[in-house]
Tab-separated table of C-alpha atoms and ligand atoms in Angstrom:
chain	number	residue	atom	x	y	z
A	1	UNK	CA	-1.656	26.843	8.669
A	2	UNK	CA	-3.801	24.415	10.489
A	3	UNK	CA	-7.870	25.541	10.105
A	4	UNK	CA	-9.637	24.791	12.802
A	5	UNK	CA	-13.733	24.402	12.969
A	6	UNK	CA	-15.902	24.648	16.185
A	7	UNK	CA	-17.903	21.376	16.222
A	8	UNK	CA	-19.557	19.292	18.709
A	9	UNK	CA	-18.634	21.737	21.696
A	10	UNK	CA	-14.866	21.375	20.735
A	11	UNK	CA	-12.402	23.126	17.811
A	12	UNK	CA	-11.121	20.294	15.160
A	13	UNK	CA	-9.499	20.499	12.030
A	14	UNK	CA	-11.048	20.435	9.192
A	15	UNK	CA	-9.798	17.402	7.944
A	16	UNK	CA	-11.313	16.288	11.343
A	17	UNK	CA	-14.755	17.794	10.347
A	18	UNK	CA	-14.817	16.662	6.386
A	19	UNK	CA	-13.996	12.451	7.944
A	20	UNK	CA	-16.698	13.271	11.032
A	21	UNK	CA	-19.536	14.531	8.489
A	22	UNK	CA	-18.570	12.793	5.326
A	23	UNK	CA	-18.976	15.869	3.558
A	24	UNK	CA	-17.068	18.934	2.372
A	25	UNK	CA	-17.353	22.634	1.620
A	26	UNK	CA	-16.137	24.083	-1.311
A	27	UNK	CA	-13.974	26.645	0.487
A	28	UNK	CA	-12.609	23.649	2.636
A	29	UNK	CA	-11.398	21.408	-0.937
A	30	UNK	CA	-10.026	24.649	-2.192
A	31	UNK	CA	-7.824	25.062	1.130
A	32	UNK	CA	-6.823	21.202	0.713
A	33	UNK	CA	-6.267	21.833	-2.888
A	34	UNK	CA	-3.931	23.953	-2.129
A	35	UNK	CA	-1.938	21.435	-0.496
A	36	UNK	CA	-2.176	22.606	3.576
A	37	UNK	CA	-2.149	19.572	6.325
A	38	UNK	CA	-1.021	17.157	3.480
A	39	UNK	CA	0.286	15.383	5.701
A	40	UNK	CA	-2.530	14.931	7.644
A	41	UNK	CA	-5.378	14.261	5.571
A	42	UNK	CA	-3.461	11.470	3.862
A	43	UNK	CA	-2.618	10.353	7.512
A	44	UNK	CA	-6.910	10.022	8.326
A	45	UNK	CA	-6.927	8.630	4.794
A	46	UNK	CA	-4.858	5.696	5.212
A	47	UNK	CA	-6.398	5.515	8.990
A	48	UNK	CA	-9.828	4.977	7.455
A	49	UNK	CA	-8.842	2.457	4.651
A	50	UNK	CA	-6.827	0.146	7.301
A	51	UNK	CA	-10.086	0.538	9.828
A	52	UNK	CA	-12.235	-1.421	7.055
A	53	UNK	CA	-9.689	-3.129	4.650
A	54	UNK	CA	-6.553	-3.286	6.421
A	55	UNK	CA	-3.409	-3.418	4.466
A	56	UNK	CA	-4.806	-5.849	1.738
A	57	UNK	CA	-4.498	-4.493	-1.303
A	58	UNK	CA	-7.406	-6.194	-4.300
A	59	UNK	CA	-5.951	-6.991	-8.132
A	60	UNK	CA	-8.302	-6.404	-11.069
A	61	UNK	CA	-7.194	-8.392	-14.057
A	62	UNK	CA	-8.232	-5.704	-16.958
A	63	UNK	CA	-8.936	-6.876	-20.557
A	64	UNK	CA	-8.649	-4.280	-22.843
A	65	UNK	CA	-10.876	-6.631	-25.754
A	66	UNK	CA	-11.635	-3.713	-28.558
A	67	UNK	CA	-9.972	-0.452	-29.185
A	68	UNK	CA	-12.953	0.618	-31.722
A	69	UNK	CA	-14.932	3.586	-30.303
A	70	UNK	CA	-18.034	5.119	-31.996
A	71	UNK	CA	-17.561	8.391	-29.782
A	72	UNK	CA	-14.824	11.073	-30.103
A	73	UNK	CA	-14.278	12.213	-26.223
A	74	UNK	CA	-11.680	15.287	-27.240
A	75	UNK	CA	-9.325	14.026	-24.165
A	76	UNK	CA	-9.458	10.063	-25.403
A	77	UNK	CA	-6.326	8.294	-27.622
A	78	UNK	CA	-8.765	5.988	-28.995
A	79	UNK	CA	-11.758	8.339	-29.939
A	80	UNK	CA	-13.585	7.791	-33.623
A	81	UNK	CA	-11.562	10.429	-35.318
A	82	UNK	CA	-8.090	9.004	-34.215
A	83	UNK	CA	-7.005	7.986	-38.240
A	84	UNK	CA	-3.515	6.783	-36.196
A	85	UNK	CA	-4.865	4.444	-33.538
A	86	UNK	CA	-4.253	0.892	-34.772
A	87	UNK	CA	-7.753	-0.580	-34.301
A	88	UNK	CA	-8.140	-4.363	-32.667
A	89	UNK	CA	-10.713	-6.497	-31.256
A	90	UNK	CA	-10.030	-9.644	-28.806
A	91	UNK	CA	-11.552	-13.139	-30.414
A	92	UNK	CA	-13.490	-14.625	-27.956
A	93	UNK	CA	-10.308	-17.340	-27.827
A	94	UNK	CA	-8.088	-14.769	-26.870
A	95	UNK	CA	-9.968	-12.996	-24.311
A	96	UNK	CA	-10.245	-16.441	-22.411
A	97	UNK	CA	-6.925	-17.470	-22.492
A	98	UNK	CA	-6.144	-13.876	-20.912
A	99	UNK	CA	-8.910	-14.740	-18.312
A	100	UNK	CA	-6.667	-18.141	-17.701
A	101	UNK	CA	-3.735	-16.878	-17.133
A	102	UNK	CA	-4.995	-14.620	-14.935
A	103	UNK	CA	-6.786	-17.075	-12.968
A	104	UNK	CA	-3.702	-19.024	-12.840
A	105	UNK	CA	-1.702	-15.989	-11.173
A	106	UNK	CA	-4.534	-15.282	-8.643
A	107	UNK	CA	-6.898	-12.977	-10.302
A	108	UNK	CA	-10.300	-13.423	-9.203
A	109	UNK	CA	-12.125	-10.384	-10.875
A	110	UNK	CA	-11.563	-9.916	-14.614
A	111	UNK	CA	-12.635	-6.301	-15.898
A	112	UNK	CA	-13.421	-6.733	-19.965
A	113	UNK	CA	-12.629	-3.137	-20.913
A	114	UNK	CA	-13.274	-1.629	-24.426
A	115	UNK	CA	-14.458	1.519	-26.290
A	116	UNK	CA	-18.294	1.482	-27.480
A	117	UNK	CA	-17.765	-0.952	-30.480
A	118	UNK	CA	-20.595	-1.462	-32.542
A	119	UNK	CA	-19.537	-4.727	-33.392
A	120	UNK	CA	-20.576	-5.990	-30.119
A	121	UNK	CA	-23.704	-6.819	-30.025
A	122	UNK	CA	-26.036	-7.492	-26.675
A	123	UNK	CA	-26.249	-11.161	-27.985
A	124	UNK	CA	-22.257	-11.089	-27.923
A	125	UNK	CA	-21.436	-9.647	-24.919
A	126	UNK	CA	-23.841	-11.409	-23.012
A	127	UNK	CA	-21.972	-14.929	-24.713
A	128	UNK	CA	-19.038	-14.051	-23.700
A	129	UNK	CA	-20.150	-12.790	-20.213
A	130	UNK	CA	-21.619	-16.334	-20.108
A	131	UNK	CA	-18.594	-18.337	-21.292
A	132	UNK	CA	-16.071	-16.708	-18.768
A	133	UNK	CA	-18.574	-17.105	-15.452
A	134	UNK	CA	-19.203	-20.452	-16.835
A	135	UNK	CA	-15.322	-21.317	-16.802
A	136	UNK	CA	-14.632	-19.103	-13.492
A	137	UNK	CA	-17.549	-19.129	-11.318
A	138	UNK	CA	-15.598	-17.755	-7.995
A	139	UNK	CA	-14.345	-14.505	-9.979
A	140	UNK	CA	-16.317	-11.538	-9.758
A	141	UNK	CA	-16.852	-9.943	-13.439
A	142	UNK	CA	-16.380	-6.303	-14.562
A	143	UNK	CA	-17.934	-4.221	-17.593
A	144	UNK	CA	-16.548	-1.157	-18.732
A	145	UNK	CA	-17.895	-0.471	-21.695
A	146	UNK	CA	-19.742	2.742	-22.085
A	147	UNK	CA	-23.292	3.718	-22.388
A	148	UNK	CA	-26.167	1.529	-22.951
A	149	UNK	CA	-29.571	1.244	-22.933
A	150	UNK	CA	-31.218	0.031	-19.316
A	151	UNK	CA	-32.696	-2.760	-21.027
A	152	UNK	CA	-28.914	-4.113	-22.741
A	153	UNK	CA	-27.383	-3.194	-18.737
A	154	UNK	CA	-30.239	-5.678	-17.383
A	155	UNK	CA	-29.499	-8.131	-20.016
A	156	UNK	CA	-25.641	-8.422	-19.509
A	157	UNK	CA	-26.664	-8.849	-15.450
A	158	UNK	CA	-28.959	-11.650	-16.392
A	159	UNK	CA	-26.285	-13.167	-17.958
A	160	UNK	CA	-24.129	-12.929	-14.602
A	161	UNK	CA	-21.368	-9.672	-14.885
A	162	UNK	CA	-21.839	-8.433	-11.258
A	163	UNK	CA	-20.006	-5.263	-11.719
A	164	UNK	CA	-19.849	-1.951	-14.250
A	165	UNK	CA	-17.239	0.716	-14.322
A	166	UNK	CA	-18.753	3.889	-16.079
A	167	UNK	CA	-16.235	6.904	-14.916
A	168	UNK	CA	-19.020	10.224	-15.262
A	169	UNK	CA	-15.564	12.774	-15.857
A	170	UNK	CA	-17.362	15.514	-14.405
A	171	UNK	CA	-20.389	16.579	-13.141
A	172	UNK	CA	-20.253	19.982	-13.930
A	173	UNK	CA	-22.641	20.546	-17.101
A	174	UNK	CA	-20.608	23.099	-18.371
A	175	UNK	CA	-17.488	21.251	-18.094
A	176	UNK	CA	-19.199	18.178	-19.184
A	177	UNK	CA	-19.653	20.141	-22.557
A	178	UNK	CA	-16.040	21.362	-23.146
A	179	UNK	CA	-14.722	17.461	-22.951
A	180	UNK	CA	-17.057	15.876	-25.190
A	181	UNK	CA	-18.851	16.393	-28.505
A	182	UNK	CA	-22.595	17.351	-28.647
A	183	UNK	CA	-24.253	13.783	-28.792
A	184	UNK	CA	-22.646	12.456	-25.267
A	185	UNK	CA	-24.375	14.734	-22.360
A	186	UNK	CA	-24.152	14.407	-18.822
A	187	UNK	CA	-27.614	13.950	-18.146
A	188	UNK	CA	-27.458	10.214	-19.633
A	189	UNK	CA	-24.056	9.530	-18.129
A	190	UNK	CA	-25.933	9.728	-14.522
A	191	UNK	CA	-28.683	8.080	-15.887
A	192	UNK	CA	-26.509	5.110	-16.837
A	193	UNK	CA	-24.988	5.351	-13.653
A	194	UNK	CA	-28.156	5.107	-11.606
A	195	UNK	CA	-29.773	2.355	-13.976
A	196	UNK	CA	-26.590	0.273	-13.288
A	197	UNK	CA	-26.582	0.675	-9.224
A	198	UNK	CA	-30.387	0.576	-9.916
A	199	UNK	CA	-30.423	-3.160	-11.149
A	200	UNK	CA	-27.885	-4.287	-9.052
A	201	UNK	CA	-24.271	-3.876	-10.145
A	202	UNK	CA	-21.643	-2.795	-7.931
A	203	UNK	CA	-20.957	0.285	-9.965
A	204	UNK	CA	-17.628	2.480	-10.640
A	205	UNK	CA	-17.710	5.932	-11.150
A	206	UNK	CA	-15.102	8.421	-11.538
A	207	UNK	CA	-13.059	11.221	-13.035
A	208	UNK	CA	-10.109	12.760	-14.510
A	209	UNK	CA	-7.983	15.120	-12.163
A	210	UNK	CA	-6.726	18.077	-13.925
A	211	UNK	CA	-8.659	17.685	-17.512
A	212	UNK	CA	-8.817	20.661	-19.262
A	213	UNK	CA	-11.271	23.163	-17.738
A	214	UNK	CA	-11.411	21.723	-14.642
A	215	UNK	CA	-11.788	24.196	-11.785
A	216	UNK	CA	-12.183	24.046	-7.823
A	217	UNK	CA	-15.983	24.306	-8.287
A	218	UNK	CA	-16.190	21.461	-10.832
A	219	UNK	CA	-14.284	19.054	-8.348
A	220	UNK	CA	-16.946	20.177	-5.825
A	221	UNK	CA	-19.242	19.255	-8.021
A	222	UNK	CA	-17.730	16.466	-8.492
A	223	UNK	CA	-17.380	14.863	-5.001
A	224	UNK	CA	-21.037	15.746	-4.315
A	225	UNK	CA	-21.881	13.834	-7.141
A	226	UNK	CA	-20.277	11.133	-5.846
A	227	UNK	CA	-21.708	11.771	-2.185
A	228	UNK	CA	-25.450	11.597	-3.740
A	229	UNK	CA	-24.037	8.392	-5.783
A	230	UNK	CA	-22.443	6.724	-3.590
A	231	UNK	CA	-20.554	4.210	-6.106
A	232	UNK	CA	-18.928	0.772	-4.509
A	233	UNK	CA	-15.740	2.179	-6.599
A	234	UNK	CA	-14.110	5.291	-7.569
A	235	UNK	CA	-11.422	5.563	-10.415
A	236	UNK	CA	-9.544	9.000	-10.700
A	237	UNK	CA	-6.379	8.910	-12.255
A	238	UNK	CA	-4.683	11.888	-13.638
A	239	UNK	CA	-5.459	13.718	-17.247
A	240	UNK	CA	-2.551	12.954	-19.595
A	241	UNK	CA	-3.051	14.564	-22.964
A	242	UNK	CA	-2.724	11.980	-25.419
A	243	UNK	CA	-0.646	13.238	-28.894
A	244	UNK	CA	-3.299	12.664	-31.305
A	245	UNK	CA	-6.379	14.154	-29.771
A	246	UNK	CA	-7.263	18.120	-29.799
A	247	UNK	CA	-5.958	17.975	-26.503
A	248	UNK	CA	-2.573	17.000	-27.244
A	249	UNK	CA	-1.145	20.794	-25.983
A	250	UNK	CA	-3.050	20.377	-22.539
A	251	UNK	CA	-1.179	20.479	-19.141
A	252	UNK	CA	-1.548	17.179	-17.425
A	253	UNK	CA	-2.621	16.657	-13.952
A	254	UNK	CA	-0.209	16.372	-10.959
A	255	UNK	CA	0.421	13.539	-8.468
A	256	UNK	CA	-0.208	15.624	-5.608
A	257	UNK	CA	-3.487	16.885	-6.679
A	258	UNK	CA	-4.867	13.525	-7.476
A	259	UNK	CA	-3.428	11.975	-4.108
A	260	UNK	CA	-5.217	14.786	-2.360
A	261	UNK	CA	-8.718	13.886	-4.006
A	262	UNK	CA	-7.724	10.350	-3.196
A	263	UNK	CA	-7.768	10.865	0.275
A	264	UNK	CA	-10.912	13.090	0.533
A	265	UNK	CA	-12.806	10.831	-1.335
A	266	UNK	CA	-11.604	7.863	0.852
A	267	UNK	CA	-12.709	10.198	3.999
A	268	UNK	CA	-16.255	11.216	2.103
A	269	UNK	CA	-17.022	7.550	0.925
A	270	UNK	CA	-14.773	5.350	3.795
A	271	UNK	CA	-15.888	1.998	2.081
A	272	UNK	CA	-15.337	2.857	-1.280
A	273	UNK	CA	-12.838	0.713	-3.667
A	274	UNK	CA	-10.433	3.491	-4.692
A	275	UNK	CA	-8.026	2.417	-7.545
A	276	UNK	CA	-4.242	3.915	-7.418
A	277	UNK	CA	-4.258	3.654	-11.210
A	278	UNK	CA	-2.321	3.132	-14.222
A	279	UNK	CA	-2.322	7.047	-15.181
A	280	UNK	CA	-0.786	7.496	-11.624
A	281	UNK	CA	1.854	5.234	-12.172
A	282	UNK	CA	2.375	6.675	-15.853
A	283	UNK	CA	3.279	10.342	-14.140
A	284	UNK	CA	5.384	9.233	-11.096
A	285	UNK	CA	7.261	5.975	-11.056
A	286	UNK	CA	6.150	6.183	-7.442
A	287	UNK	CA	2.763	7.264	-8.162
A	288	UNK	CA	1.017	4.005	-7.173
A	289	UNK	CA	2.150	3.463	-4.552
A	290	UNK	CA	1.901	7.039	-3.368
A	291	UNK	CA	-2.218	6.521	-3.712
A	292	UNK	CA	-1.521	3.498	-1.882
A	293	UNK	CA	-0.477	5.361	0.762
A	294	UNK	CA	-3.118	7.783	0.552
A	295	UNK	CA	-5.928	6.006	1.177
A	296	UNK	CA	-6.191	3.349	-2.277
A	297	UNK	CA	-6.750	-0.170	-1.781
A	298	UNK	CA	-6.874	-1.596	-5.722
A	299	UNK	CA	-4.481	-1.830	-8.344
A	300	UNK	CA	-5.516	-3.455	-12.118
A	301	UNK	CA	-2.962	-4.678	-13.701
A	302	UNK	CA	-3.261	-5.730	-17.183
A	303	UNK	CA	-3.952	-8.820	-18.512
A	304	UNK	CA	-4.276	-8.228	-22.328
A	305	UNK	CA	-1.514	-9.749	-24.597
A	306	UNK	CA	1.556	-7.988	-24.995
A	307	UNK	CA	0.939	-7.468	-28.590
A	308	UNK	CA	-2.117	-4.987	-28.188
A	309	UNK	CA	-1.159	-3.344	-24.742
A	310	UNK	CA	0.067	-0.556	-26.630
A	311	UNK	CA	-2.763	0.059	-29.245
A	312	UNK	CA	-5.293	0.692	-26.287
A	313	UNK	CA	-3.415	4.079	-25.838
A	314	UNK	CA	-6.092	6.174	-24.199
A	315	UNK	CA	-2.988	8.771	-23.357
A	316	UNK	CA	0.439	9.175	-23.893
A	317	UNK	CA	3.529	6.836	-22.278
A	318	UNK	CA	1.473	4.449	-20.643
A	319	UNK	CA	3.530	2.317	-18.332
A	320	UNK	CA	3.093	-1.857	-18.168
A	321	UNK	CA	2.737	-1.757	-21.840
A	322	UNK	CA	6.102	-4.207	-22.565
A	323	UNK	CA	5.421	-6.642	-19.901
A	324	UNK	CA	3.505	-10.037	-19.513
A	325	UNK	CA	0.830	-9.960	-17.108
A	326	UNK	CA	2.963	-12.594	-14.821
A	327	UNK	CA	5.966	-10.367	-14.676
A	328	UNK	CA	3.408	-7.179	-13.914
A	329	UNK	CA	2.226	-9.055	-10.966
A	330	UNK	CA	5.377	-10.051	-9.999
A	331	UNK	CA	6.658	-6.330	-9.555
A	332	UNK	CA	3.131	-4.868	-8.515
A	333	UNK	CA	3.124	-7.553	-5.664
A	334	UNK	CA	6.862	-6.390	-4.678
A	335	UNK	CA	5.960	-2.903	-4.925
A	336	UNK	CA	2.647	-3.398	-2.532
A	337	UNK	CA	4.603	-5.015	0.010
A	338	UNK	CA	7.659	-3.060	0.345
A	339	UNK	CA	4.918	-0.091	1.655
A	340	UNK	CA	3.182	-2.393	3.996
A	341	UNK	CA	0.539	-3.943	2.232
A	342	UNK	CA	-0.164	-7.053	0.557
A	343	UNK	CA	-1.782	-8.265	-2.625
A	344	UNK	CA	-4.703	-10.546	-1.799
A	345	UNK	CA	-6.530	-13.069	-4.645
A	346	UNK	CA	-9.992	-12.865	-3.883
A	347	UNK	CA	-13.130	-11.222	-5.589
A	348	UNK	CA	-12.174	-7.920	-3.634
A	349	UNK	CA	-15.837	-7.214	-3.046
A	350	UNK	CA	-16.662	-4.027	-1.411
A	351	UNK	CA	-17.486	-4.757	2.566
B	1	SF4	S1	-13.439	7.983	-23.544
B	1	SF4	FE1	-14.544	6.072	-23.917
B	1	SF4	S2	-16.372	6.691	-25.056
B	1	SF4	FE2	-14.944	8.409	-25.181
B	1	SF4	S3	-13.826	8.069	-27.096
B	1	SF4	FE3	-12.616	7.091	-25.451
B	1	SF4	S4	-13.268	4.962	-25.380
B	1	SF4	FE4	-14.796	6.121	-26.561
């Protein structure tokens, strides 16, 4: 069934309408959601990525340094109450030498990923944030590392990261409240988020598709969040209930509904880095480069040793885990280019 809008003194489609206004109705996510003119919308999807980034496709080199978490998200593998996750931390050593190699295979933005670990101080962070701009000053540098005060955020830009990944899950209160325990709230996720964009960073948000509880009207709530936002990136990848956590029974989220909210969010926010991610890849071997092809233009690969790749198990069967970041490259770069695009090694800065 093809829906059809009068706009502008003509009748267009609504996929037509959502890309012309940069904006969408709740009735017209639920009709995508149910998966009419698929074909379509990731057709005006991957028309709008090429118009502003072509087929280059940007690497982030992600350093998962510390698997310690003071918070106990119910959905997360590595939350507080986890007795079976095998805790690690990075040295300072080790998290360079990833940032080496990486710069040797063409990585030019590092991500330094980790739970909210106490052990890090501000005075810490901001040393290391120092030591790896001071070694790579043409790489861009990513934190992702949960919620801090405005005046700790200011103090790691000072010290030069240029970029912050903070995904806000949902931004539905009520939905907020079923995924996480009573001290996190959604109120001082956005806060964090607009502090962040507020200083300066180019700033990440994003979201699980399909987590437990998630509706239509939460996704709508969602995307509108994002509108008023209006993050440089955007990370959804699917839920994948994770063995040890209270939502080990949960149904995970489908390819086809997360390629779908790829390609509307790549038609609401044209410029916006869009991550095909790990979680994608973990559900369909083809999953990557299915987002790829729906409107994606980023891929992070990981660059923490082998030895730890499987300890920062956020969910279950988490592809890449057994390889070293060269040979990851290697077969993300083959992958890329056998759909049409091609890996470039620059900061990958949002234009
Ligand atoms: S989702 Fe983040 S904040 Fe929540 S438990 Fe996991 S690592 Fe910690």
């Amino acid at each position: 069934m093809l829906a059809v809008y009068f706009l502008w003194g003509g009748f267009i489609s609504v996929i037509d309408e959502i890309e012309a206004k940069k904006n969408i109705t709740l009735e017209q996510l639920q009709y995508l959601l149910e998966g009419n003119e698929a074909d379509y919308l990731k057709e005006r999807a991957l028309a709008v990525r090429r118009g502003i980034y072509g087929n280059e496709v940007f690497i982030r080199g992600l350093i998962e340094f510390t698997n310690y978490c003071r918070n106990n998200c119910y959905y997360c593998g590595i939350r507080r109450d986890n007795q079976n996750a095998d805790r690690y931390r990075l040295s300072d050593e080790e998290i360079m030498d990833c940032c080496t190699e990486g710069y040797r295979l063409g990585f030019r933005t590092f991500v330094l990923q980790g739970g909210e670990d106490g052990f890090y101080s501000d005075e810490k962070i901001c040393h290391l944030i120092k030591a790896i701009k001071g070694q790579f000053p043409d790489c861009a540098l990513t934190l992702s590392i949960g919620e801090k005060s405005r005046e700790s955020y200011e103090a790691f830009y000072k010290a030069g990261a240029d970029r912050y990944l903070l995904r806000h899950e949902t931004a539905n209160e009520v939905h907020y409240r079923s995924l996480h325990p009573k001290n996190l709230s959604l109120r001082n996720r956005k806060e964090c988020l607009r502090n962040l964009k507020d200083i300066g960073y180019q700033v990440g948000a994003g979201f699980m598709v399909g987590s437990p509880g998630q509706t239509t009207k939460t996704l709508y709530d969602d995307l509108q969040f994002l509108r008023e936002l209006n993050p440089h990136m955007v990370g959804i990848g699917p839920f994948i209930p994770q063995h040890d956590t209270p939502f080990a029974n949960k149904k995970a989220g489908t390819v086809d509904m997360t390629v779908t909210l790829l390609s509307i969010i790549r038609l609401l926010l044209p410029r916006v880095l869009l991550p095909a991610t790990t979680a994608l890849g973990t559900i369909d071997p083809m999953g990557r480069e299915k987002g790829l092809m729906a409107g994606a233009n980023v891929v992070m690969p990981n660059l923490s040793p082998k030895r730890v790749r499987e300890k920062y198990a956020l969910y279950d069967k988490k592809i890449c885990t057994g390889e070293e970041a060269a040979e990851c490259i290697e077969c993300l770069k083959n992958r890329v280019n056998k759909i049409g695009c091609s890996i470039v090694c620059d900061r990958g800065d949002y234009r």
